[in-house]
Short mmCIF file of C-alpha atoms and ligand atoms in Angstrom, two decimals:
data_model
loop_
_atom_site.label_atom_id
_atom_site.label_comp_id
_atom_site.label_asym_id
_atom_site.label_seq_id
_atom_site.Cartn_x
_atom_site.Cartn_y
_atom_site.Cartn_z
CA MET K 1 -35.57 25.02 -74.62
CA ALA K 2 -32.53 27.17 -75.33
CA SER K 3 -33.86 28.75 -78.53
CA VAL K 4 -37.14 29.67 -76.78
CA HIS K 5 -35.12 31.34 -74.00
CA VAL K 6 -33.24 33.44 -76.58
CA ALA K 7 -36.39 34.36 -78.53
CA ASN K 8 -38.16 35.36 -75.30
CA SER K 9 -35.20 37.50 -74.26
CA ILE K 10 -35.31 39.26 -77.64
CA THR K 11 -39.06 39.91 -77.56
CA ASP K 12 -38.80 41.20 -73.96
CA VAL K 13 -36.44 43.89 -75.21
CA ILE K 14 -38.60 44.60 -78.28
CA GLN K 15 -41.72 44.97 -76.10
CA LYS K 16 -39.98 47.31 -73.62
CA ASN K 17 -38.68 49.43 -76.50
CA ASN K 18 -42.06 49.39 -78.29
CA ALA K 19 -43.67 50.73 -75.09
CA ILE K 20 -41.45 53.83 -75.22
CA ASN K 21 -41.54 54.05 -79.03
CA ARG K 22 -37.87 53.18 -79.35
CA GLN K 23 -36.46 51.05 -82.15
CA THR K 24 -34.75 47.72 -81.35
CA ILE K 25 -31.62 47.04 -83.38
CA LEU K 26 -30.97 43.33 -83.98
CA GLY K 27 -27.78 41.78 -85.36
CA LEU K 28 -28.81 38.61 -87.17
CA SER K 29 -27.02 35.52 -88.43
CA THR K 30 -27.72 32.72 -90.89
CA GLY K 31 -26.98 28.96 -91.03
CA ASN K 32 -28.80 26.13 -89.32
CA THR K 33 -28.17 27.39 -85.79
CA PRO K 34 -30.55 30.39 -85.56
CA LYS K 35 -33.45 28.68 -87.36
CA PRO K 36 -35.27 27.53 -84.18
CA VAL K 37 -34.89 31.05 -82.74
CA TYR K 38 -36.45 32.52 -85.91
CA ASP K 39 -39.28 29.95 -85.70
CA GLU K 40 -40.02 31.03 -82.15
CA LEU K 41 -39.75 34.75 -82.98
CA ILE K 42 -42.26 34.21 -85.82
CA ARG K 43 -44.60 32.51 -83.33
CA LEU K 44 -44.21 35.37 -80.84
CA ASN K 45 -44.82 37.93 -83.61
CA LYS K 46 -48.06 36.15 -84.57
CA ALA K 47 -48.95 36.04 -80.86
CA GLY K 48 -48.77 39.85 -80.69
CA THR K 49 -45.22 41.21 -80.35
CA SER K 50 -44.86 43.76 -83.13
CA PHE K 51 -41.62 43.95 -85.12
CA ARG K 52 -42.61 47.26 -86.77
CA ASN K 53 -39.95 49.03 -84.67
CA VAL K 54 -37.23 46.43 -85.29
CA VAL K 55 -34.21 47.30 -87.42
CA SER K 56 -31.91 44.47 -88.46
CA PHE K 57 -28.31 44.17 -89.60
CA ASN K 58 -27.13 40.80 -90.90
CA LEU K 59 -23.60 39.63 -90.26
CA ASP K 60 -22.57 38.57 -93.72
CA GLU K 61 -23.22 37.64 -97.34
CA TYR K 62 -21.24 35.65 -99.90
CA TYR K 63 -19.33 37.61 -102.54
CA PRO K 64 -20.09 37.76 -105.35
CA MET K 65 -23.72 36.94 -104.77
CA SER K 66 -26.95 38.32 -106.16
CA GLY K 67 -29.56 38.94 -103.48
CA SER K 68 -32.14 37.20 -105.67
CA SER K 69 -30.12 33.95 -105.81
CA GLY K 70 -31.65 31.12 -103.80
CA LYS K 71 -28.18 30.54 -102.33
CA SER K 72 -27.82 34.06 -100.94
CA TYR K 73 -28.22 34.94 -97.31
CA HIS K 74 -30.75 37.52 -98.53
CA SER K 75 -32.95 34.59 -99.64
CA TYR K 76 -32.25 32.66 -96.46
CA MET K 77 -33.38 35.59 -94.29
CA HIS K 78 -36.51 36.24 -96.32
CA ASN K 79 -37.46 32.56 -96.40
CA HIS K 80 -36.74 31.76 -92.77
CA PHE K 81 -37.68 35.00 -91.06
CA PHE K 82 -38.47 38.33 -92.70
CA SER K 83 -41.36 37.21 -94.90
CA HIS K 84 -43.13 35.81 -91.81
CA VAL K 85 -42.95 38.88 -89.53
CA ASP K 86 -44.08 42.49 -89.75
CA ILE K 87 -40.61 44.08 -89.92
CA PRO K 88 -40.73 46.91 -92.51
CA SER K 89 -38.52 46.04 -95.52
CA GLN K 90 -36.71 49.39 -95.28
CA ASN K 91 -35.51 48.40 -91.77
CA ILE K 92 -33.65 45.32 -93.10
CA HIS K 93 -29.91 45.54 -93.80
CA ILE K 94 -27.90 42.67 -95.28
CA PRO K 95 -24.44 43.13 -96.82
CA ASP K 96 -24.83 43.48 -100.60
CA GLY K 97 -22.89 40.74 -102.38
CA SER K 98 -23.62 42.30 -105.78
CA ILE K 99 -21.65 45.51 -105.22
CA ALA K 100 -18.78 46.20 -107.67
CA GLU K 101 -15.42 45.17 -106.23
CA HIS K 102 -13.98 48.73 -106.42
CA GLU K 103 -16.92 50.03 -104.37
CA ILE K 104 -16.66 47.49 -101.57
CA ASN K 105 -14.46 49.51 -99.21
CA GLU K 106 -16.79 52.50 -99.29
CA TYR K 107 -19.81 50.19 -99.04
CA CYS K 108 -18.40 48.45 -95.95
CA LYS K 109 -17.69 51.79 -94.29
CA SER K 110 -21.26 52.88 -94.95
CA TYR K 111 -22.58 49.61 -93.44
CA GLU K 112 -20.62 50.34 -90.26
CA GLN K 113 -21.81 53.95 -90.29
CA LYS K 114 -25.45 52.87 -90.56
CA ILE K 115 -25.09 50.67 -87.48
CA THR K 116 -23.57 53.62 -85.62
CA ASP K 117 -26.31 55.97 -86.85
CA PHE K 118 -28.95 53.65 -85.38
CA GLY K 119 -27.15 53.83 -82.02
CA GLY K 120 -25.45 50.41 -82.27
CA ILE K 121 -26.75 46.86 -82.12
CA ASP K 122 -28.91 46.05 -79.07
CA ILE K 123 -28.81 42.25 -79.46
CA GLN K 124 -26.46 40.22 -81.65
CA ILE K 125 -27.19 36.58 -82.48
CA LEU K 126 -24.20 34.43 -83.44
CA GLY K 127 -23.51 30.88 -84.56
CA ILE K 128 -20.04 29.37 -84.66
CA GLY K 129 -18.32 27.66 -87.58
CA ARG K 130 -15.93 24.72 -87.38
CA THR K 131 -12.98 27.06 -88.04
CA GLY K 132 -13.93 29.15 -84.99
CA HIS K 133 -15.43 31.91 -87.11
CA VAL K 134 -18.27 34.24 -86.15
CA GLY K 135 -19.88 35.88 -89.13
CA PHE K 136 -17.25 35.08 -91.73
CA ASN K 137 -14.40 36.22 -89.49
CA GLU K 138 -12.07 33.33 -90.24
CA PRO K 139 -8.83 32.54 -88.37
CA GLY K 140 -6.49 35.51 -88.67
CA SER K 141 -9.29 38.04 -88.12
CA GLY K 142 -8.20 40.67 -85.61
CA ILE K 143 -10.06 42.03 -82.60
CA ASP K 144 -10.19 45.43 -84.36
CA SER K 145 -11.62 44.11 -87.62
CA ILE K 146 -14.69 45.84 -89.06
CA THR K 147 -17.03 45.13 -92.01
CA ARG K 148 -14.91 44.07 -94.98
CA LEU K 149 -14.35 41.63 -97.84
CA VAL K 150 -12.73 38.36 -96.68
CA TYR K 151 -11.60 35.03 -98.08
CA LEU K 152 -13.36 31.91 -96.81
CA GLU K 153 -11.49 28.92 -95.37
CA ASP K 154 -11.70 25.62 -97.25
CA ILE K 155 -13.54 23.99 -94.31
CA THR K 156 -16.15 26.76 -94.38
CA ARG K 157 -16.66 26.37 -98.15
CA GLN K 158 -16.88 22.60 -97.73
CA ASP K 159 -19.57 22.98 -95.03
CA ALA K 160 -21.50 25.35 -97.33
CA LYS K 161 -21.44 22.92 -100.29
CA ILE K 162 -24.69 21.28 -99.23
CA HIS K 163 -26.53 24.60 -99.85
CA PHE K 164 -25.00 25.14 -103.31
CA ASN K 165 -26.28 21.98 -105.06
CA GLY K 166 -23.09 21.31 -106.99
CA SER K 167 -22.38 24.90 -108.07
CA PRO K 168 -19.15 26.37 -106.65
CA VAL K 169 -19.21 28.02 -103.25
CA PRO K 170 -17.88 31.61 -103.52
CA GLU K 171 -14.33 32.14 -102.29
CA LYS K 172 -15.15 35.43 -100.62
CA ALA K 173 -17.74 37.12 -98.46
CA ILE K 174 -18.56 40.48 -96.92
CA THR K 175 -18.71 40.21 -93.14
CA MET K 176 -19.08 42.47 -90.14
CA GLY K 177 -15.84 42.41 -88.16
CA ILE K 178 -14.99 41.21 -84.67
CA LYS K 179 -15.00 44.83 -83.46
CA THR K 180 -18.46 45.39 -84.96
CA ILE K 181 -19.73 42.29 -83.16
CA LEU K 182 -18.08 43.12 -79.82
CA GLU K 183 -19.73 46.56 -79.83
CA ALA K 184 -23.22 45.00 -79.58
CA LYS K 185 -24.88 45.67 -76.21
CA LYS K 186 -25.86 42.01 -75.74
CA ILE K 187 -24.53 38.95 -77.56
CA TYR K 188 -26.01 35.45 -77.74
CA LEU K 189 -23.64 32.82 -79.13
CA LEU K 190 -25.60 29.68 -79.95
CA ALA K 191 -24.36 26.17 -80.69
CA TRP K 192 -26.24 22.92 -81.01
CA GLY K 193 -25.00 19.35 -81.35
CA GLU K 194 -21.86 17.37 -80.64
CA LYS K 195 -20.11 18.56 -83.81
CA LYS K 196 -19.78 21.99 -82.15
CA ALA K 197 -18.39 20.65 -78.82
CA GLU K 198 -14.73 20.74 -79.85
CA ILE K 199 -14.71 24.25 -81.29
CA ILE K 200 -16.68 25.57 -78.29
CA ALA K 201 -14.06 24.05 -75.96
CA LYS K 202 -11.22 25.48 -78.08
CA SER K 203 -12.87 28.92 -78.11
CA PHE K 204 -13.54 29.16 -74.39
CA LEU K 205 -10.90 27.01 -72.65
CA GLN K 206 -7.79 27.82 -74.66
CA GLN K 207 -5.87 31.07 -74.96
CA VAL K 208 -7.54 34.00 -76.71
CA SER K 209 -6.10 34.10 -80.21
CA SER K 210 -6.98 35.28 -83.70
CA ASP K 211 -6.40 31.64 -84.70
CA CYS K 212 -9.86 31.07 -83.24
CA PRO K 213 -11.81 34.35 -83.57
CA VAL K 214 -14.66 33.25 -81.27
CA SER K 215 -12.11 33.23 -78.44
CA PHE K 216 -12.29 37.05 -78.53
CA LEU K 217 -15.64 36.63 -76.76
CA GLN K 218 -14.05 34.88 -73.76
CA GLY K 219 -14.98 36.55 -70.47
CA ASN K 220 -17.14 39.14 -72.22
CA LYS K 221 -19.79 40.29 -69.73
CA LYS K 222 -22.27 41.02 -72.53
CA LEU K 223 -22.05 37.44 -73.82
CA GLU K 224 -24.55 34.70 -73.08
CA LEU K 225 -23.29 31.37 -74.39
CA VAL K 226 -26.35 29.26 -75.18
CA LEU K 227 -25.61 25.58 -75.81
CA ASP K 228 -27.48 22.32 -75.84
CA GLU K 229 -26.04 19.42 -73.80
CA PRO K 230 -24.01 17.86 -76.67
CA ALA K 231 -22.42 21.19 -77.65
CA ALA K 232 -21.56 21.86 -73.98
CA ALA K 233 -20.12 18.36 -73.41
CA MET K 234 -16.46 19.41 -73.36
CA ILE K 235 -16.78 22.53 -71.22
CA GLN K 236 -19.37 21.81 -68.56
CA ASN K 237 -16.84 20.57 -66.01
CA GLU K 238 -14.65 23.59 -66.67
CA ILE K 239 -16.97 26.60 -66.55
CA GLN K 240 -20.14 27.34 -64.61
CA VAL K 241 -23.27 26.29 -66.48
CA ASN K 242 -26.83 27.51 -65.85
CA ARG K 243 -29.36 24.91 -66.98
CA ILE K 244 -32.49 26.35 -68.61
P1 PGA N 301 -24.38 26.54 -88.88
O1 PGA N 301 -23.20 27.53 -89.29
O2 PGA N 301 -25.30 27.32 -88.02
O3 PGA N 301 -25.00 26.14 -90.17
O4 PGA N 301 -23.73 25.40 -88.13
C1 PGA N 301 -22.65 28.34 -88.32
C2 PGA N 301 -21.54 29.18 -88.88
O5 PGA N 301 -20.83 28.73 -89.79
O6 PGA N 301 -21.38 30.32 -88.40
#
């Protein structure tokens, strides 16, 4: 299974780094897509791979958003992953959606600086949104974009409605930029299901453009595109596919 392949690849790196007492820096994402990878990582942690030397940086958080809200990505990460593994809480970094608006620029710079101080992200996990976003880098995001406050597209807010139980979906978010993501040493972009087939085809078969930010990953040697059959349906005759 694709998510098992990704989880195994991650724990291989963690184990190699653990053996030489080196930290592993993970870039993590939220949404439905990474859940099976987190499930498998939790299983592998219980089976013996220690996450004590793992440091994590999440891609994004809604703004404004209290970390203690059940709708926050802070809650998502604790519920789906962090509370089940032995990663030390001080190693976890998630953009803070409760920061005062006038402090956001400085805050975003410090988030970038922290990633740099840890030597950069070893492995970045990504999902893809229907607008072609990664993180919350919506259409119009440039290849040089870094962590910042952004406005969310209507489609993105509509897709998020299901998690907000009738309360309004925030209009903004703090997200790592395309540049931040592209600097990771290894990138896994995951997509499951036929509803992702069209945006995957647009991202990888059409011209690279900020209209579809995922297209900035086209041809990137560090990228492994991990799809199930339905998500790959519109590209498998066009680009070489390795079945796993
Ligand atoms: P999903 O969201 O994993 O819930 O489909 C992906 C995204 O919007 O990045």
